[in-house]
Coordinates of C-alpha atoms in Angstrom, one line a residue:
M217 CA 0.0 0.0 0.0
N218 CA 1.5 3.4 -1.0
A219 CA 1.0 6.6 0.9
R220 CA -1.9 7.9 -1.3
S221 CA -3.9 4.6 -1.1
A222 CA -3.2 4.6 2.7
G223 CA -4.8 8.1 2.9
E224 CA -7.8 7.0 0.9
T225 CA -8.3 3.9 3.1
F226 CA -8.1 5.6 6.4
G227 CA -10.1 8.7 5.3
F228 CA -7.5 11.5 5.9
R229 CA -5.9 13.9 3.5
A230 CA -3.1 12.0 1.8
V231 CA 0.4 13.3 2.7
Q232 CA 3.3 12.3 0.6
P233 CA 6.8 11.7 2.1
D234 CA 9.7 13.4 0.4
A235 CA 10.7 11.1 -2.4
G236 CA 14.4 11.5 -1.9
W237 CA 14.1 10.7 1.8
A238 CA 11.6 7.8 1.4
D239 CA 14.0 6.0 -1.0
A240 CA 16.3 5.3 2.0
W241 CA 13.6 3.8 4.1
R242 CA 12.9 0.1 4.7
P243 CA 9.3 -1.3 4.3
L244 CA 9.1 -1.2 8.1
D245 CA 10.1 2.5 8.2
R246 CA 7.5 3.3 5.5
A247 CA 4.9 1.5 7.6
V248 CA 5.8 3.7 10.6
W249 CA 5.3 6.8 8.4
R250 CA 1.9 5.5 7.3
W251 CA 0.9 4.7 10.9
V252 CA 1.7 8.2 12.1
V253 CA -0.3 9.8 9.3
A254 CA -3.2 7.4 9.9
H255 CA -3.3 8.4 13.5
G256 CA -3.4 12.2 12.8
G257 CA 0.2 13.0 12.7
D258 CA 1.6 15.8 10.5
A259 CA 4.1 15.2 7.7
T260 CA 7.1 16.4 9.9
T261 CA 6.2 14.0 12.7
A262 CA 5.6 11.1 10.3
T263 CA 8.9 11.7 8.6
A264 CA 10.9 12.0 11.8
A265 CA 9.2 8.8 13.1
A266 CA 10.2 6.9 10.0
W267 CA 13.8 8.1 10.3
A268 CA 13.7 7.1 14.0
S269 CA 12.6 3.6 13.0
Q270 CA 15.4 3.5 10.4
A271 CA 17.9 4.6 13.0
E272 CA 16.9 1.8 15.3
G273 CA 17.4 -0.6 12.4
R274 CA 21.0 0.6 12.2
G275 CA 21.5 0.1 16.0
H276 CA 20.9 3.6 17.3
S277 CA 18.9 4.1 20.4
A278 CA 17.5 7.3 19.0
L279 CA 17.4 9.6 16.0
P280 CA 19.7 12.7 16.3
L281 CA 17.6 15.5 14.9
S282 CA 20.8 17.3 13.9
G283 CA 21.3 14.7 11.1
A284 CA 24.5 13.5 12.7
D285 CA 23.8 9.9 11.6
G286 CA 23.4 10.9 8.0
S287 CA 19.7 11.4 8.0
P288 CA 18.3 14.8 7.0
P289 CA 18.6 17.4 9.7
F290 CA 15.4 18.9 11.3
D291 CA 15.5 22.7 11.8
A292 CA 14.1 24.6 14.8
A293 CA 10.7 25.0 13.3
Q294 CA 10.4 21.3 12.6
C295 CA 11.6 20.5 16.1
E296 CA 8.9 22.8 17.5
T297 CA 6.3 21.0 15.4
L298 CA 7.5 17.7 16.9
A299 CA 7.2 19.0 20.4
R300 CA 3.6 20.0 19.8
S301 CA 2.6 16.7 18.2
P302 CA 0.1 14.7 20.3
L303 CA 2.1 11.6 19.3
V304 CA 5.3 12.9 20.8
A305 CA 6.1 13.1 24.5
T306 CA 8.7 15.7 25.6
M307 CA 10.8 15.5 28.7
A308 CA 8.1 17.4 30.6
T309 CA 5.5 14.7 29.7
A310 CA 7.6 11.7 29.1
N311 CA 6.1 9.9 32.1
V312 CA 2.8 9.6 30.2
E313 CA 2.0 6.0 29.6
P314 CA 2.0 4.8 26.0
E315 CA -1.8 4.2 26.2
A316 CA -2.2 8.0 26.4
G317 CA -1.0 8.2 22.8
C318 CA 2.7 9.1 22.9
P319 CA 4.6 6.4 21.1
F320 CA 7.6 8.7 20.5
V321 CA 9.7 10.8 22.9
L322 CA 11.6 14.0 22.2
D323 CA 14.6 14.3 24.5
G324 CA 17.7 16.5 24.2
G325 CA 17.8 16.8 20.4
Y326 CA 16.9 13.2 19.9
L327 CA 13.7 11.5 18.8
Y328 CA 13.1 8.1 20.4
L329 CA 10.8 5.2 19.9
R330 CA 9.2 5.1 23.3
R331 CA 10.4 1.6 24.2
N332 CA 14.0 2.6 23.5
H333 CA 13.7 5.8 25.6
R334 CA 12.2 3.8 28.6
A335 CA 14.9 1.1 28.2
E336 CA 17.7 3.6 28.1
A337 CA 16.4 5.5 31.1
A338 CA 15.8 2.2 33.1
V339 CA 19.3 1.0 32.4
A340 CA 20.8 4.3 33.4
I341 CA 18.8 4.4 36.7
A342 CA 19.7 0.8 37.5
L343 CA 23.4 1.3 36.8
S344 CA 23.5 4.6 38.7
A345 CA 21.8 2.9 41.7
R346 CA 24.4 0.2 41.7
R347 CA 27.2 2.7 41.6
T348 CA 25.9 4.4 44.7
A349 CA 25.0 1.2 46.5
G350 CA 28.5 0.2 47.5
F351 CA 29.0 -1.4 50.9
E352 CA 31.7 -1.7 53.5
P353 CA 33.5 -5.0 52.9
R354 CA 33.5 -7.5 55.7
C355 CA 36.8 -8.9 54.6
P356 CA 38.7 -6.4 52.4
L357 CA 41.7 -7.6 50.5
S358 CA 45.1 -6.9 52.0
D359 CA 48.4 -6.7 50.1
D360 CA 49.2 -10.2 51.5
D361 CA 45.9 -11.5 50.1
L362 CA 46.7 -10.1 46.7
R363 CA 50.1 -11.7 46.7
A364 CA 48.5 -15.0 47.5
L365 CA 45.9 -14.6 44.7
F366 CA 48.6 -13.8 42.2
N367 CA 50.8 -16.8 43.2
G368 CA 53.2 -14.6 45.1
S369 CA 53.8 -12.2 42.1
W370 CA 53.9 -8.4 42.6
T371 CA 55.0 -6.7 39.4
N372 CA 54.3 -3.3 38.0
Q373 CA 52.6 -4.8 35.0
E374 CA 50.0 -6.4 37.3
A375 CA 49.2 -3.2 39.1
S376 CA 45.9 -2.6 37.2
Q377 CA 44.9 -6.2 37.8
R378 CA 45.5 -5.9 41.5
D379 CA 43.5 -2.6 41.6
A380 CA 40.6 -4.3 39.9
V381 CA 40.6 -7.2 42.3
R382 CA 40.9 -5.0 45.4
Q383 CA 38.3 -2.5 44.2
A384 CA 35.6 -5.0 43.3
V385 CA 35.0 -6.0 46.9
G386 CA 32.4 -3.7 48.3
K387 CA 30.9 -2.8 44.9
R388 CA 27.5 -3.7 43.4
L389 CA 28.8 -2.9 39.9
M390 CA 32.3 -3.5 38.6
V391 CA 33.4 -3.0 35.0
L392 CA 36.6 -4.4 33.6
T393 CA 37.7 -3.5 30.1
G394 CA 40.8 -4.2 28.0
G395 CA 42.1 -5.6 24.8
P396 CA 43.2 -9.1 23.9
G397 CA 46.0 -10.5 26.1
T398 CA 45.6 -8.0 28.9
G399 CA 44.5 -10.6 31.5
K400 CA 40.8 -9.9 31.8
T401 CA 40.0 -13.6 32.7
T402 CA 42.9 -13.8 35.1
T403 CA 41.6 -10.7 36.8
V404 CA 38.0 -11.9 36.9
L405 CA 39.0 -15.2 38.6
R406 CA 40.8 -13.3 41.3
M407 CA 38.0 -10.8 41.6
L408 CA 35.5 -13.6 42.2
L409 CA 37.7 -15.1 44.9
G410 CA 37.8 -11.8 46.8
L411 CA 34.0 -11.3 46.3
S412 CA 33.3 -14.9 47.4
R413 CA 35.3 -14.7 50.6
D414 CA 33.7 -11.4 51.5
H415 CA 30.2 -12.8 50.9
A416 CA 30.9 -16.0 52.9
V417 CA 32.0 -13.9 55.9
A418 CA 29.0 -11.7 55.7
H419 CA 26.4 -14.4 55.1
D420 CA 27.9 -17.5 56.5
R421 CA 27.6 -19.3 53.1
L422 CA 29.3 -19.4 49.7
P423 CA 27.7 -17.1 47.1
R424 CA 25.5 -18.2 44.3
I425 CA 27.7 -17.4 41.2
H426 CA 26.6 -17.3 37.6
I427 CA 28.9 -16.9 34.6
A428 CA 27.2 -15.6 31.4
A429 CA 27.9 -14.0 28.0
P430 CA 25.7 -12.9 25.1
T431 CA 26.7 -16.0 23.1
G432 CA 27.1 -19.6 24.1
K433 CA 30.6 -19.7 22.6
A434 CA 31.8 -16.8 24.7
A435 CA 30.3 -18.2 27.9
Q436 CA 32.0 -21.5 27.1
R437 CA 35.3 -19.9 26.6
L438 CA 35.1 -18.0 29.8
G439 CA 34.2 -21.1 31.8
A440 CA 37.1 -23.0 30.2
A441 CA 39.5 -20.1 30.9
L442 CA 38.4 -20.0 34.6
R443 CA 39.2 -23.7 34.9
Q444 CA 42.6 -23.2 33.3
G445 CA 43.1 -20.4 35.8
E446 CA 42.3 -22.8 38.6
A447 CA 45.1 -25.1 37.5
H448 CA 47.5 -22.2 37.5
L449 CA 46.5 -21.0 41.0
L450 CA 46.9 -24.5 42.4
G451 CA 50.2 -25.2 40.8
G452 CA 53.7 -23.6 40.8
E453 CA 55.9 -22.7 43.7
R454 CA 53.3 -20.6 45.5
P455 CA 50.0 -22.5 45.2
L456 CA 46.8 -21.0 46.6
A457 CA 46.4 -21.5 50.3
S458 CA 43.7 -24.0 51.5
E459 CA 41.5 -21.2 52.9
W460 CA 40.7 -20.1 49.3
R461 CA 40.0 -23.6 48.0
P462 CA 36.2 -23.7 48.7
H463 CA 35.8 -20.4 47.0
L464 CA 37.8 -21.5 44.0
E465 CA 35.7 -24.7 43.7
A466 CA 32.5 -22.6 43.8
I467 CA 33.7 -20.4 41.0
V468 CA 34.8 -23.1 38.6
S469 CA 31.7 -25.2 39.2
A470 CA 29.4 -22.1 38.7
E471 CA 26.7 -22.5 36.1
S472 CA 27.7 -20.8 32.8
G473 CA 25.7 -20.1 29.7
T474 CA 24.1 -17.3 27.6
V475 CA 22.5 -14.3 29.2
H476 CA 19.2 -15.5 27.7
R477 CA 19.5 -18.8 29.3
L478 CA 20.5 -17.2 32.7
L479 CA 17.3 -15.2 32.6
G480 CA 15.1 -18.1 31.4
S481 CA 14.2 -17.0 27.9
R482 CA 10.7 -18.1 26.9
G483 CA 11.7 -18.3 23.3
G484 CA 9.0 -17.5 20.8
R485 CA 6.6 -16.6 23.6
G486 CA 8.8 -13.6 24.5
G487 CA 10.0 -12.4 27.9
F488 CA 12.0 -14.2 30.6
S489 CA 11.3 -16.3 33.6
F490 CA 13.3 -14.0 35.8
H491 CA 12.3 -10.4 35.9
A492 CA 11.5 -7.5 38.3
D493 CA 8.8 -9.5 40.1
E494 CA 10.6 -12.8 40.1
Q495 CA 14.3 -12.0 40.5
L496 CA 17.3 -14.2 39.8
P497 CA 18.6 -16.2 42.7
A498 CA 22.2 -15.0 42.3
D499 CA 24.7 -13.2 44.5
I500 CA 27.3 -12.6 41.9
V501 CA 26.8 -12.4 38.1
V502 CA 29.7 -12.1 35.6
V503 CA 28.9 -11.1 32.0
D504 CA 31.8 -11.6 29.6
E505 CA 32.0 -10.0 26.1
A506 CA 29.7 -7.3 27.4
S507 CA 30.3 -5.3 24.2
M508 CA 27.8 -7.7 22.5
L509 CA 25.0 -6.8 24.9
D510 CA 22.2 -4.8 23.5
L511 CA 20.0 -2.2 25.3
G512 CA 17.0 -4.5 25.7
L513 CA 19.0 -7.5 27.0
L514 CA 20.9 -5.4 29.6
R515 CA 17.6 -3.8 30.8
A516 CA 16.2 -7.3 31.3
L517 CA 19.3 -8.4 33.2
L518 CA 19.3 -5.4 35.5
A519 CA 15.6 -5.8 36.3
A520 CA 16.1 -9.5 37.2
L521 CA 19.1 -8.9 39.5
Q522 CA 18.5 -8.5 43.2
E523 CA 19.6 -5.2 44.6
T524 CA 22.2 -7.0 46.8
A525 CA 23.7 -8.9 43.9
V526 CA 27.1 -7.9 42.5
L527 CA 27.3 -7.4 38.7
V528 CA 30.7 -7.7 36.9
L529 CA 30.7 -6.6 33.3
V530 CA 33.8 -7.6 31.3
G531 CA 34.7 -6.9 27.7
D532 CA 36.6 -4.8 25.2
A533 CA 34.9 -1.4 24.9
D534 CA 36.7 -0.8 21.6
Q535 CA 35.2 -3.8 19.8
L536 CA 32.2 -3.9 17.6
T537 CA 29.0 -3.1 19.3
S538 CA 26.0 -5.5 19.4
V539 CA 23.9 -6.4 16.4
G540 CA 21.0 -5.0 18.4
T541 CA 20.3 -1.5 19.8
G542 CA 22.9 0.6 21.5
S543 CA 26.7 0.6 22.2
I544 CA 26.4 -0.6 25.8
M545 CA 29.9 -1.3 26.9
L546 CA 31.3 1.8 25.2
D547 CA 28.7 4.0 26.8
I548 CA 29.1 2.6 30.2
V549 CA 32.9 2.9 30.1
S550 CA 32.6 6.4 28.8
A551 CA 30.3 7.4 31.7
L552 CA 32.4 5.7 34.4
E553 CA 35.6 7.3 33.0
A554 CA 33.8 10.7 33.1
D555 CA 32.7 10.2 36.7
P556 CA 35.4 8.0 38.4
R557 CA 34.3 6.0 41.5
D558 CA 36.8 3.1 41.4
D559 CA 34.2 0.8 39.7
L560 CA 36.0 0.8 36.4
V561 CA 39.5 -0.6 35.5
R562 CA 41.0 -0.5 32.0
L563 CA 43.7 -3.0 31.5
T564 CA 46.4 -2.0 29.0
H565 CA 49.4 -4.2 29.4
C566 CA 49.6 -7.2 27.1
F567 CA 51.0 -10.3 28.8
R568 CA 51.5 -12.4 25.7
A569 CA 55.0 -13.4 24.8
D570 CA 54.2 -12.7 21.2
H571 CA 53.0 -9.1 21.8
H572 CA 54.2 -7.7 18.4
L573 CA 50.6 -7.3 17.2
V574 CA 49.7 -4.9 20.0
P575 CA 51.0 -1.8 18.1
I576 CA 48.8 -2.7 15.2
N577 CA 45.7 -3.0 17.3
E578 CA 46.5 0.2 19.2
A579 CA 47.0 2.1 16.0
V580 CA 43.6 0.9 14.7
R581 CA 41.9 1.7 18.0
A582 CA 43.3 5.3 17.8
G583 CA 42.5 5.6 14.1
A584 CA 46.1 6.5 13.4
A585 CA 46.8 5.7 9.7
D586 CA 50.5 6.4 9.7
A587 CA 51.1 4.5 13.0
F588 CA 49.1 1.6 11.5
K589 CA 51.3 1.4 8.4
R590 CA 54.5 1.5 10.5
A591 CA 53.2 -1.2 12.9
L592 CA 52.3 -3.5 10.0
A593 CA 55.7 -3.0 8.4
T594 CA 57.5 -3.6 11.7
A595 CA 55.5 -6.8 12.5
G596 CA 56.0 -7.9 8.9
E597 CA 59.7 -8.0 9.3
R598 CA 59.6 -10.8 11.9
K599 CA 58.4 -14.4 11.7
A600 CA 55.7 -15.6 14.1
A601 CA 55.9 -19.0 15.8
S602 CA 53.6 -20.4 13.0
G603 CA 56.2 -19.5 10.4
H604 CA 54.1 -16.8 8.8
P605 CA 55.3 -13.2 8.7
A606 CA 53.7 -11.7 11.8
A607 CA 51.8 -9.3 9.6
A608 CA 51.2 -8.8 5.9
E609 CA 49.0 -6.7 3.7
H610 CA 47.7 -7.8 0.4
A611 CA 45.8 -5.7 -2.1
V612 CA 42.5 -7.5 -2.9
A613 CA 40.5 -5.2 -5.3
D614 CA 38.4 -7.7 -7.3
A615 CA 37.3 -11.3 -7.6
A616 CA 40.5 -12.3 -9.3
G617 CA 42.6 -10.9 -6.5
L618 CA 40.5 -12.8 -4.0
R619 CA 41.0 -16.0 -5.9
R620 CA 44.8 -15.5 -5.8
R621 CA 44.8 -15.0 -2.1
L622 CA 42.6 -18.1 -1.4
R623 CA 45.1 -20.4 -3.1
P624 CA 47.9 -20.2 -0.5
W625 CA 45.3 -19.8 2.3
V626 CA 43.6 -23.2 1.4
E627 CA 47.0 -24.8 1.1
G628 CA 47.7 -23.7 4.7
L629 CA 44.3 -25.1 5.7
R630 CA 45.2 -28.5 4.1
R631 CA 48.5 -28.7 5.9
T632 CA 46.8 -28.0 9.2
L633 CA 44.2 -30.7 8.6
E634 CA 46.9 -33.1 7.4
A635 CA 48.9 -32.5 10.6
V636 CA 46.0 -33.7 12.8
A637 CA 45.4 -36.7 10.5
I638 CA 41.9 -35.6 9.6
T639 CA 41.3 -38.5 7.3
R640 CA 42.3 -41.2 9.8
P641 CA 39.5 -42.7 11.9
V642 CA 39.7 -42.5 15.7
A643 CA 37.7 -44.1 18.4
A644 CA 34.6 -42.2 19.5
S645 CA 35.9 -42.5 23.1
D646 CA 39.4 -41.1 22.2
Q647 CA 38.6 -37.6 23.6
P648 CA 42.2 -36.3 23.4
A649 CA 42.4 -37.2 19.7
L650 CA 39.1 -35.6 18.9
A651 CA 40.0 -32.5 20.9
M652 CA 43.3 -32.2 19.0
R653 CA 41.4 -32.3 15.7
L654 CA 38.9 -29.7 16.9
A655 CA 41.8 -27.5 18.0
A656 CA 42.9 -27.3 14.4
L657 CA 40.0 -24.8 13.9
R658 CA 41.9 -22.3 16.1
H659 CA 45.0 -22.4 13.9
Q660 CA 43.8 -20.1 11.1
Q661 CA 40.6 -18.2 10.3
L662 CA 39.4 -16.0 7.5
L663 CA 37.2 -13.1 8.6
C664 CA 35.0 -10.9 6.4
A665 CA 33.5 -7.5 7.1
Q666 CA 30.3 -8.5 5.4
R667 CA 28.2 -11.6 5.1
E668 CA 26.7 -11.3 1.6
G669 CA 28.1 -10.5 -1.8
P670 CA 31.3 -11.6 -3.6
F671 CA 33.5 -10.5 -0.6
G672 CA 31.1 -11.8 2.0
S673 CA 31.6 -14.7 4.4
V674 CA 29.0 -17.0 2.7
R675 CA 30.5 -16.8 -0.8
V676 CA 34.1 -16.9 0.4
A677 CA 33.4 -19.9 2.7
E678 CA 31.8 -21.7 -0.3
A679 CA 34.9 -20.9 -2.5
T680 CA 37.2 -22.1 0.2
A681 CA 35.3 -25.4 0.6
A682 CA 35.3 -25.9 -3.2
R683 CA 39.1 -25.5 -3.3
L684 CA 39.6 -27.8 -0.2
R685 CA 37.4 -30.5 -1.9
G686 CA 40.1 -30.7 -4.6
W687 CA 42.5 -32.3 -2.1
Q688 CA 43.2 -35.8 -3.2
A689 CA 43.0 -37.2 0.3
L690 CA 39.3 -36.3 0.3
E691 CA 38.5 -38.3 -2.9
P692 CA 36.4 -40.9 -1.1
W693 CA 33.9 -38.2 -0.1
F694 CA 33.8 -36.2 -3.3
S695 CA 30.1 -37.1 -4.0
G696 CA 28.7 -36.1 -0.6
D697 CA 28.1 -32.9 1.3
W698 CA 30.1 -34.1 4.3
Y699 CA 33.8 -34.9 4.4
P700 CA 36.6 -34.9 7.0
G701 CA 37.8 -31.4 7.7
R702 CA 34.5 -29.6 6.8
S703 CA 34.1 -26.7 9.3
V704 CA 30.5 -25.6 10.0
I705 CA 28.9 -22.9 12.1
V706 CA 25.4 -23.3 13.7
T707 CA 23.1 -20.6 12.6
R708 CA 20.1 -21.2 14.9
N709 CA 19.8 -22.0 18.6
D710 CA 18.9 -25.6 19.4
P711 CA 18.4 -26.0 23.2
A712 CA 17.7 -29.7 23.0
S713 CA 21.2 -30.4 21.8
R714 CA 22.7 -27.4 23.5
L715 CA 24.1 -26.2 20.2
Y716 CA 23.7 -22.4 19.7
N717 CA 24.0 -19.8 17.0
G718 CA 27.8 -19.3 16.5
D719 CA 29.0 -22.7 17.7
V720 CA 31.6 -24.0 15.3
G721 CA 32.2 -27.7 14.7
L722 CA 34.6 -29.9 12.6
C723 CA 33.7 -33.0 10.6
V724 CA 35.8 -36.0 11.7
L725 CA 36.1 -39.7 11.1
V726 CA 35.4 -42.1 13.9
E727 CA 35.8 -45.8 13.9
G728 CA 32.8 -47.9 12.9
G729 CA 31.0 -48.9 9.8
G730 CA 34.0 -50.7 8.3
D731 CA 37.5 -49.5 7.5
A732 CA 36.3 -46.2 6.1
G733 CA 34.9 -45.0 9.4
V734 CA 31.8 -42.9 10.1
L735 CA 31.5 -39.2 9.7
K736 CA 30.6 -37.2 12.8
V737 CA 30.8 -33.6 13.8
V738 CA 32.8 -32.6 16.9
F739 CA 32.0 -29.6 19.0
E740 CA 33.3 -28.2 22.2
G741 CA 31.3 -29.5 25.1
T742 CA 29.6 -28.0 28.1
Q743 CA 29.8 -28.8 31.8
A744 CA 26.4 -30.4 31.9
A745 CA 25.4 -33.5 30.1
V746 CA 23.9 -33.0 26.6
P747 CA 20.9 -35.1 25.6
G748 CA 21.5 -37.0 22.4
A749 CA 25.2 -36.3 22.2
Q750 CA 27.8 -39.1 22.2
T751 CA 30.3 -38.7 25.0
G752 CA 33.1 -40.7 26.3
P753 CA 34.1 -41.2 30.0
Q754 CA 36.4 -38.1 29.8
A755 CA 33.9 -35.9 27.9
E756 CA 33.3 -33.7 30.9
A757 CA 37.0 -33.0 31.3
T758 CA 37.8 -32.4 27.7
G759 CA 34.5 -30.8 26.7
V760 CA 34.3 -32.7 23.3
R761 CA 30.9 -33.8 21.9
L762 CA 30.1 -35.8 18.8
F763 CA 27.0 -35.4 16.7
D764 CA 25.6 -37.1 13.6
P765 CA 25.7 -34.6 10.7
R766 CA 22.0 -35.3 9.9
A767 CA 21.0 -34.3 13.5
L768 CA 22.6 -30.8 13.5
P769 CA 20.5 -27.7 13.7
P770 CA 20.7 -25.3 10.7
H771 CA 24.3 -24.6 9.8
E772 CA 26.6 -23.4 7.0
D773 CA 30.3 -23.6 6.1
A774 CA 32.6 -21.8 8.6
F775 CA 35.8 -21.5 6.5
A776 CA 35.1 -17.8 6.5
L777 CA 33.2 -16.0 9.2
T778 CA 32.0 -12.4 9.6
V779 CA 33.9 -10.3 12.1
H780 CA 30.8 -10.1 14.2
K781 CA 30.6 -13.9 14.4
S782 CA 34.2 -14.1 15.5
Q783 CA 33.8 -12.0 18.6
G784 CA 34.8 -13.9 21.7
S785 CA 37.2 -16.1 19.7
E786 CA 41.0 -16.1 19.1
Y787 CA 43.0 -17.8 16.4
D788 CA 46.8 -18.2 15.8
H789 CA 46.6 -16.8 12.3
V790 CA 43.9 -14.5 11.0
A791 CA 43.2 -13.0 7.6
V792 CA 40.7 -10.0 7.5
L793 CA 39.0 -9.4 4.2
L794 CA 37.5 -5.9 3.5
P795 CA 35.1 -5.0 0.7
P796 CA 37.1 -3.0 -1.9
D797 CA 34.5 -0.3 -2.2
P798 CA 35.6 2.5 0.1
N799 CA 32.0 3.7 0.4
S800 CA 30.8 0.5 2.0
P801 CA 29.0 1.3 5.3
L802 CA 30.5 -1.8 6.9
L803 CA 34.0 -0.2 6.9
A804 CA 34.5 1.1 10.4
R805 CA 37.3 1.4 12.9
Q806 CA 35.7 -1.0 15.4
M807 CA 35.1 -3.6 12.7
L808 CA 38.8 -3.5 11.7
Y809 CA 40.0 -3.5 15.3
T810 CA 37.8 -6.5 16.2
G811 CA 38.9 -8.5 13.2
L812 CA 42.6 -7.9 13.6
S813 CA 42.6 -8.4 17.3
R814 CA 41.3 -12.0 16.9
A815 CA 44.9 -12.9 15.9
R816 CA 47.3 -14.3 18.6
L817 CA 50.4 -14.8 16.4
S818 CA 50.1 -13.4 12.9
V819 CA 47.6 -11.5 10.8
E820 CA 47.0 -10.7 7.1
L821 CA 44.9 -7.8 5.8
W822 CA 43.3 -8.4 2.4
A823 CA 42.1 -5.0 1.3
T824 CA 42.6 -1.9 -0.9
D825 CA 44.4 1.1 0.5
A826 CA 41.2 3.1 0.1
A827 CA 39.1 0.6 2.1
V828 CA 41.7 0.6 4.9
E829 CA 41.9 4.4 5.0
T830 CA 38.1 4.6 5.3
A831 CA 37.9 2.0 8.1
L832 CA 40.6 3.8 10.1
A833 CA 39.0 7.2 9.7
R834 CA 35.4 6.2 10.4
P835 CA 34.6 5.2 14.0
S836 CA 31.3 3.5 14.4
V837 CA 28.9 5.7 16.4
R838 CA 25.7 4.6 18.0
H839 CA 23.4 7.6 18.8
G840 CA 21.6 7.8 22.1
R841 CA 22.1 9.3 25.6
L842 CA 22.9 6.4 27.8
A843 CA 26.3 7.7 28.8
Q844 CA 24.9 11.1 29.8
R845 CA 22.0 9.5 31.7
I846 CA 24.3 7.3 33.8
C847 CA 25.8 10.6 35.0
Q848 CA 22.5 12.3 35.4
T849 CA 20.2 10.0 37.4
P850 CA 17.5 12.6 38.3
L851 CA 17.0 13.2 34.6
C852 CA 16.6 9.5 34.0
D853 CA 14.1 9.2 36.9
Q854 CA 11.9 11.8 35.3
A855 CA 12.1 10.2 31.9
A856 CA 11.3 6.7 33.1
G857 CA 8.3 7.8 35.0
G858 CA 9.1 5.4 37.9
Q859 CA 9.0 2.3 35.6
V860 CA 12.6 1.2 36.1
G861 CA 12.1 -2.5 36.2
R862 CA 9.2 -3.0 33.9
A863 CA 9.6 -4.3 30.4

């Protein structure tokens, strides 16, 4: 239905949107425009509402009326028209309920969809309340405690980690940010030990601890890292004293999973089992990879937390923001840095032995083009442990250039698979052998800025798979879809099998069905038993699970992934492919930083100079007022109308 037929249908004078503006709108945005006009709104309000809808689709919490997001600016007269519209609440009337007819909110030069305004205000109030709800620790950490928690070490490089551990005790909110290799997980484990001891002294019981992340893969990695940290704390010349052991056991045995699972997502029915009226039975909640949280999910989490619970947010504020609404971690870190209260620590020292990639990542983070070129050249002069140059840049301007780069890339992939004997059957119970094969996926990974198109992850993964299928060792499986070495990524959550969107598996051969063996897909495991998965006696320790390929939820080839899908993962060697068009909206500083920082040892950049220059010069900005609201609680209280915990 076009705008004129809409006017005829609803019986009002048809109002036409500006053709140039409307061309940029999605069908949903056009529908919003028609809805406003159908409900008595003027052309200015309808146009602003459509742009606000479009802004939400691009991840913004609100539409900046100045046009800062690339939308047409609204002048003073138009803003005054918006303020007078019966469909728009201003700050003076923002506590009017939606039923009163105000689906939009005008606030500080921004036009909000009402749900985003209320969510932003509720998140700000809850975070501000947690910042002011600190308590006197019953068992504060002394210098001797910190030495014990760091295995007797007391170096200058660990100063920020010690600060974070000490400062967390007595806080209801603690935020830890830092880049790859800065020791975030090491710090979180020691934070939890301090928090657990203090809680036990105050309440005469161990705390109920939950470990969560926006994705199952990220939660899984944090749980595994905490268990590795346990081994480090209990080993060496200065093992952790026995008084800390019960707390350590409680931490590593804590339930881990996605934030949705933590809150009891009701799936298609919507909402969560835990909310403001039925709060989560948890004393300490840690959320890793918090940069992937969106506004709505954080609001739900904060509403479900008891006032006395401790919330620890962990992540890299400079990474890509969520695919949903808002730039949560970046906004929170910005607000806490503007108003310091010892509830934020930024880790900067890289503890990796191979720290030669740090200058590259730092140059991208700063958007410093000259420093980036120098860092690439310097790293390119040395060899990484893998034998690759530590950094390399290759001009990929067209499909032919991409094909040339894929040839050596696939050769490297074949060598990796050959090294783990991917075509040799192993026993289904041989968990170490299966884990070794699965670990091959962490050796190298191709990352793409976009998903669709000739330079997108879907097409590039298909091209990689086609080249890999030419390997003579795979001849017995030429006629089938599945073959040893096929890497796949799950694209839809499947709670029954506990496989989730973003989980990556590897096709392997296991013994059975004759000399040829049987094809199975191996995934990392979870701490809990998995219905339907084949597990050996050591499955819980190694976290390896086998599935029949026919029983997998929807999936696709994972030889190339989007940068977004790679968040929470690290690989020895990474290649980052950028679209050659410098006008691509996907070229942004955070995207480039996130992709390059997935590499532990060496990195390749497949891109044109123009695309790299654009990415470095263009920071990704999400518009909204969350950071300001966190620092201005009374403003938030007025805007939310007292509905802090309600969805």
